[in-house]
PDB file of C-alpha atoms in Angstrom:
ATOM      1  CA  MET A 124      61.988 109.643 174.754  1.00  0.00           C
ATOM      2  CA  ASP A 125      65.484 111.122 174.770  1.00  0.00           C
ATOM      3  CA  ALA A 126      67.390 108.280 173.152  1.00  0.00           C
ATOM      4  CA  LEU A 127      71.087 107.675 173.358  1.00  0.00           C
ATOM      5  CA  PRO A 128      72.867 106.531 170.208  1.00  0.00           C
ATOM      6  CA  TYR A 129      72.115 102.893 169.500  1.00  0.00           C
ATOM      7  CA  THR A 130      75.161 100.754 170.237  1.00  0.00           C
ATOM      8  CA  GLY A 131      73.710  97.261 169.885  1.00  0.00           C
ATOM      9  CA  GLU A 132      73.896  94.803 167.037  1.00  0.00           C
ATOM     10  CA  PRO A 133      72.643  96.209 163.732  1.00  0.00           C
ATOM     11  CA  ILE A 134      69.013  95.472 162.968  1.00  0.00           C
ATOM     12  CA  ARG A 135      68.636  93.527 159.740  1.00  0.00           C
ATOM     13  CA  VAL A 136      65.630  92.573 157.640  1.00  0.00           C
ATOM     14  CA  ARG A 137      65.010  90.855 154.342  1.00  0.00           C
ATOM     15  CA  THR A 138      62.183  91.297 151.930  1.00  0.00           C
ATOM     16  CA  VAL A 139      59.881  88.346 151.474  1.00  0.00           C
ATOM     17  CA  GLN A 140      56.724  88.004 149.470  1.00  0.00           C
ATOM     18  CA  GLY A 141      54.143  90.012 151.344  1.00  0.00           C
ATOM     19  CA  GLY A 142      56.460  92.040 153.563  1.00  0.00           C
ATOM     20  CA  LEU A 143      59.611  92.089 155.633  1.00  0.00           C
ATOM     21  CA  SER A 144      61.189  89.379 157.707  1.00  0.00           C
ATOM     22  CA  PRO A 145      63.579  89.985 160.605  1.00  0.00           C
ATOM     23  CA  VAL A 146      67.087  88.611 160.358  1.00  0.00           C
ATOM     24  CA  HIS A 147      68.322  87.353 163.710  1.00  0.00           C
ATOM     25  CA  ASP A 148      70.154  84.402 165.098  1.00  0.00           C
ATOM     26  CA  ARG A 149      68.220  81.319 166.134  1.00  0.00           C
ATOM     27  CA  GLU A 150      68.644  82.064 169.828  1.00  0.00           C
ATOM     28  CA  GLU A 151      66.958  85.466 169.632  1.00  0.00           C
ATOM     29  CA  SER A 152      63.181  85.506 169.959  1.00  0.00           C
ATOM     30  CA  HIS A 153      61.030  87.697 167.755  1.00  0.00           C
ATOM     31  CA  ASP A 154      60.045  89.788 170.797  1.00  0.00           C
ATOM     32  CA  VAL A 155      63.701  90.473 171.599  1.00  0.00           C
ATOM     33  CA  TRP A 156      64.322  91.447 167.964  1.00  0.00           C
ATOM     34  CA  LEU A 157      61.331  93.818 168.094  1.00  0.00           C
ATOM     35  CA  ALA A 158      62.646  95.388 171.295  1.00  0.00           C
ATOM     36  CA  ARG A 159      66.041  95.904 169.628  1.00  0.00           C
ATOM     37  CA  LEU A 160      64.331  97.454 166.601  1.00  0.00           C
ATOM     38  CA  ALA A 161      62.409  99.823 168.871  1.00  0.00           C
ATOM     39  CA  GLU A 162      65.588 100.834 170.690  1.00  0.00           C
ATOM     40  CA  ALA A 163      67.404 101.340 167.386  1.00  0.00           C
ATOM     41  CA  VAL A 164      64.790 103.757 166.041  1.00  0.00           C
ATOM     42  CA  GLY A 165      64.446 105.653 169.321  1.00  0.00           C
ATOM     43  CA  THR A 166      61.154 104.466 170.793  1.00  0.00           C
ATOM     44  CA  ASP A 167      59.831 102.149 173.461  1.00  0.00           C
ATOM     45  CA  ASP A 168      56.840 101.110 171.337  1.00  0.00           C
ATOM     46  CA  THR A 169      57.321  98.111 169.048  1.00  0.00           C
ATOM     47  CA  GLU A 170      54.321  99.102 166.895  1.00  0.00           C
ATOM     48  CA  ILE A 171      55.908 102.487 166.184  1.00  0.00           C
ATOM     49  CA  ALA A 172      59.203 100.739 165.454  1.00  0.00           C
ATOM     50  CA  GLN A 173      57.537  98.445 162.916  1.00  0.00           C
ATOM     51  CA  LEU A 174      55.760 101.409 161.315  1.00  0.00           C
ATOM     52  CA  THR A 175      59.115 103.204 161.020  1.00  0.00           C
ATOM     53  CA  LEU A 176      60.641 100.187 159.313  1.00  0.00           C
ATOM     54  CA  ARG A 177      57.668  99.800 156.938  1.00  0.00           C
ATOM     55  CA  SER A 178      57.808 103.518 156.088  1.00  0.00           C
ATOM     56  CA  LEU A 179      61.460 103.255 155.198  1.00  0.00           C
ATOM     57  CA  ALA A 180      60.862 100.146 153.092  1.00  0.00           C
ATOM     58  CA  SER A 181      57.831 101.539 151.268  1.00  0.00           C
ATOM     59  CA  GLY A 182      59.655 104.800 150.566  1.00  0.00           C
ATOM     60  CA  LEU A 183      62.400 102.831 148.842  1.00  0.00           C
ATOM     61  CA  GLY A 184      59.961 100.927 146.693  1.00  0.00           C
ATOM     62  CA  ARG A 185      61.573  98.013 144.897  1.00  0.00           C
ATOM     63  CA  SER A 186      64.972  98.138 146.460  1.00  0.00           C
ATOM     64  CA  ASP A 187      67.377  95.449 147.496  1.00  0.00           C
ATOM     65  CA  ASP A 188      67.825  94.249 151.074  1.00  0.00           C
ATOM     66  CA  ALA A 189      71.309  95.732 151.296  1.00  0.00           C
ATOM     67  CA  THR A 190      69.999  99.241 150.610  1.00  0.00           C
ATOM     68  CA  LEU A 191      67.151  98.871 153.090  1.00  0.00           C
ATOM     69  CA  ASN A 192      69.499  97.568 155.782  1.00  0.00           C
ATOM     70  CA  ALA A 193      72.022 100.332 155.101  1.00  0.00           C
ATOM     71  CA  LEU A 194      69.337 103.008 155.485  1.00  0.00           C
ATOM     72  CA  LEU A 195      68.053 101.326 158.635  1.00  0.00           C
ATOM     73  CA  ALA A 196      71.610 101.392 160.000  1.00  0.00           C
ATOM     74  CA  GLN A 197      71.734 105.127 159.250  1.00  0.00           C
ATOM     75  CA  VAL A 198      68.530 105.680 161.239  1.00  0.00           C
ATOM     76  CA  GLN A 199      70.147 103.781 164.105  1.00  0.00           C
ATOM     77  CA  GLU A 200      73.333 105.852 163.849  1.00  0.00           C
ATOM     78  CA  MET A 201      71.458 109.150 163.736  1.00  0.00           C
ATOM     79  CA  ALA A 202      69.645 108.160 166.945  1.00  0.00           C
ATOM     80  CA  PRO A 203      66.215 109.811 166.684  1.00  0.00           C
ATOM     81  CA  ARG A 204      65.137 111.271 170.029  1.00  0.00           C
ATOM     82  CA  ASN A 205      61.402 111.517 169.400  1.00  0.00           C
ATOM     83  CA  ALA A 206      58.650 110.977 166.845  1.00  0.00           C
ATOM     84  CA  VAL A 207      59.347 114.187 164.932  1.00  0.00           C
ATOM     85  CA  GLU A 208      63.034 113.381 164.555  1.00  0.00           C
ATOM     86  CA  ARG A 209      62.208 109.806 163.575  1.00  0.00           C
ATOM     87  CA  CYS A 210      59.875 110.947 160.763  1.00  0.00           C
ATOM     88  CA  LEU A 211      62.298 113.634 159.625  1.00  0.00           C
ATOM     89  CA  LEU A 212      65.216 111.189 159.515  1.00  0.00           C
ATOM     90  CA  ILE A 213      63.203 108.774 157.354  1.00  0.00           C
ATOM     91  CA  GLN A 214      62.343 111.637 154.980  1.00  0.00           C
ATOM     92  CA  MET A 215      65.964 112.807 154.922  1.00  0.00           C
ATOM     93  CA  LEU A 216      67.387 109.389 154.144  1.00  0.00           C
ATOM     94  CA  LEU A 217      64.849 108.728 151.402  1.00  0.00           C
ATOM     95  CA  THR A 218      65.434 112.193 149.902  1.00  0.00           C
ATOM     96  CA  SER A 219      69.194 111.679 149.888  1.00  0.00           C
ATOM     97  CA  HIS A 220      68.893 108.212 148.392  1.00  0.00           C
ATOM     98  CA  LYS A 221      66.495 109.404 145.679  1.00  0.00           C
ATOM     99  CA  SER A 222      68.754 112.325 144.741  1.00  0.00           C
ATOM    100  CA  VAL A 223      71.738 109.998 144.256  1.00  0.00           C
ATOM    101  CA  CYS A 224      69.648 107.522 142.236  1.00  0.00           C
ATOM    102  CA  THR A 225      68.289 110.351 140.085  1.00  0.00           C
ATOM    103  CA  LEU A 226      71.822 111.630 139.417  1.00  0.00           C
ATOM    104  CA  ALA A 227      72.900 108.142 138.368  1.00  0.00           C
ATOM    105  CA  GLU A 228      69.886 107.739 136.080  1.00  0.00           C
ATOM    106  CA  GLY A 229      70.563 111.124 134.510  1.00  0.00           C
ATOM    107  CA  GLY A 230      74.175 110.214 133.898  1.00  0.00           C
ATOM    108  CA  ARG A 231      73.153 107.039 132.078  1.00  0.00           C
ATOM    109  CA  SER A 232      70.505 108.717 129.937  1.00  0.00           C
ATOM    110  CA  GLY A 233      71.342 109.135 126.272  1.00  0.00           C
ATOM    111  CA  ASN A 234      68.642 111.772 125.792  1.00  0.00           C
ATOM    112  CA  ALA A 235      69.858 115.306 126.567  1.00  0.00           C
ATOM    113  CA  ASP A 236      66.398 116.546 127.595  1.00  0.00           C
ATOM    114  CA  ASP A 237      65.861 113.576 129.908  1.00  0.00           C
ATOM    115  CA  ARG A 238      69.331 114.038 131.395  1.00  0.00           C
ATOM    116  CA  ALA A 239      68.695 117.743 132.043  1.00  0.00           C
ATOM    117  CA  GLU A 240      65.318 116.976 133.621  1.00  0.00           C
ATOM    118  CA  ARG A 241      66.810 114.354 135.936  1.00  0.00           C
ATOM    119  CA  MET A 242      69.684 116.617 136.929  1.00  0.00           C
ATOM    120  CA  ALA A 243      67.239 119.413 137.764  1.00  0.00           C
ATOM    121  CA  LEU A 244      65.180 117.012 139.886  1.00  0.00           C
ATOM    122  CA  ALA A 245      68.328 115.807 141.656  1.00  0.00           C
ATOM    123  CA  MET A 246      69.290 119.415 142.448  1.00  0.00           C
ATOM    124  CA  ARG A 247      65.830 120.100 143.910  1.00  0.00           C
ATOM    125  CA  LEU A 248      66.098 116.953 146.032  1.00  0.00           C
ATOM    126  CA  MET A 249      69.553 117.972 147.272  1.00  0.00           C
ATOM    127  CA  ARG A 250      68.269 121.413 148.254  1.00  0.00           C
ATOM    128  CA  LEU A 251      65.380 119.727 150.079  1.00  0.00           C
ATOM    129  CA  TYR A 252      67.860 117.477 151.888  1.00  0.00           C
ATOM    130  CA  LEU A 253      69.845 120.520 153.046  1.00  0.00           C
ATOM    131  CA  GLN A 254      66.637 122.110 154.358  1.00  0.00           C
ATOM    132  CA  GLN A 255      65.832 118.896 156.205  1.00  0.00           C
ATOM    133  CA  CYS A 256      69.335 118.869 157.725  1.00  0.00           C
ATOM    134  CA  GLU A 257      68.839 122.425 158.929  1.00  0.00           C
ATOM    135  CA  THR A 258      65.456 121.507 160.408  1.00  0.00           C
ATOM    136  CA  LEU A 259      67.056 118.602 162.288  1.00  0.00           C
ATOM    137  CA  ARG A 260      69.813 120.908 163.554  1.00  0.00           C
ATOM    138  CA  LYS A 261      67.216 123.368 164.837  1.00  0.00           C
ATOM    139  CA  LEU A 262      65.257 120.570 166.520  1.00  0.00           C
ATOM    140  CA  ARG A 263      68.334 119.260 168.276  1.00  0.00           C
ATOM    141  CA  HIS A 264      70.109 122.499 169.120  1.00  0.00           C
ATOM    142  CA  GLY A 265      67.455 125.201 169.119  1.00  0.00           C
ATOM    143  CA  GLY A 266      66.548 127.665 166.408  1.00  0.00           C
ATOM    144  CA  ASN A 267      69.027 130.371 167.284  1.00  0.00           C
ATOM    145  CA  GLN A 268      72.501 130.410 165.896  1.00  0.00           C
ATOM    146  CA  THR A 269      75.010 132.691 167.529  1.00  0.00           C
ATOM    147  CA  VAL A 270      77.948 133.914 165.523  1.00  0.00           C
ATOM    148  CA  THR A 271      80.700 135.759 167.363  1.00  0.00           C
ATOM    149  CA  ILE A 272      83.029 137.929 165.349  1.00  0.00           C
ATOM    150  CA  ASN A 273      86.250 139.165 166.906  1.00  0.00           C
ATOM    151  CA  HIS A 274      88.097 142.003 165.227  1.00  0.00           C
ATOM    152  CA  ASN A 275      91.807 141.824 165.887  1.00  0.00           C
ATOM    153  CA  HIS A 276      93.548 145.074 165.040  1.00  0.00           C
ATOM    154  CA  ILE A 277      97.193 144.659 164.212  1.00  0.00           C
ATOM    155  CA  VAL A 278      99.407 147.734 164.425  1.00  0.00           C
ATOM    156  CA  THR A 279     102.258 147.764 161.939  1.00  0.00           C
ATOM    157  CA  ASP A 280     105.134 150.137 161.348  1.00  0.00           C
ATOM    158  CA  LYS A 281     104.070 153.053 159.227  1.00  0.00           C
ATOM    159  CA  ALA A 282     105.960 153.904 156.056  1.00  0.00           C
ATOM    160  CA  VAL A 283     106.091 157.296 154.433  1.00  0.00           C
ATOM    161  CA  ILE A 284     106.171 157.299 150.701  1.00  0.00           C
ATOM    162  CA  GLY A 285     107.025 160.447 148.798  1.00  0.00           C
ATOM    163  CA  ASP A 286     109.144 163.548 149.376  1.00  0.00           C
ATOM    164  CA  VAL A 287     109.868 164.395 152.977  1.00  0.00           C
ATOM    165  CA  TYR A 288     110.783 167.983 153.867  1.00  0.00           C
ATOM    166  CA  SER A 289     111.990 169.048 157.196  1.00  0.00           C
ATOM    167  CA  GLY A 290     112.395 172.545 158.461  1.00  0.00           C
ATOM    168  CA  ARG A 291     110.801 175.409 156.645  1.00  0.00           C
ATOM    169  CA  GLY A 292     107.573 174.898 154.936  1.00  0.00           C
TER     170      GLY A 292
END
């Protein structure tokens, strides 16, 4: 499916014992919420949409609802166009989130070896994130990048420096 960017109301969930619960107003049925979730993550299939949401939540582990909803909003904003993009976006968002968390943990660590280890891990995660961004760019725009270089030659007045003799050599 070639999805357009999601422009509807943000999809929200909350964690409850045993899973996730949709957050919607009383007038919205669960089926309508599922359809909105599917649209937000770039699919027509509500089962795939629920799997996408569960993947995002399980990748975060024990995280708060605000973080989960913020990452879900990022998936919506990035508008995955197909299954490959959807999976890649989940990986990208989790990689980015983990790198920032690892940096923060390293900054709080009092142990120099632990801090160095966490900073090295964060750097590896950031490099991975950049590779994922490049993969997404290639998926969306093709693998070839064209760079055009124009050389503009500017002619200036010439100056002669040194002794100038005229006449006989």
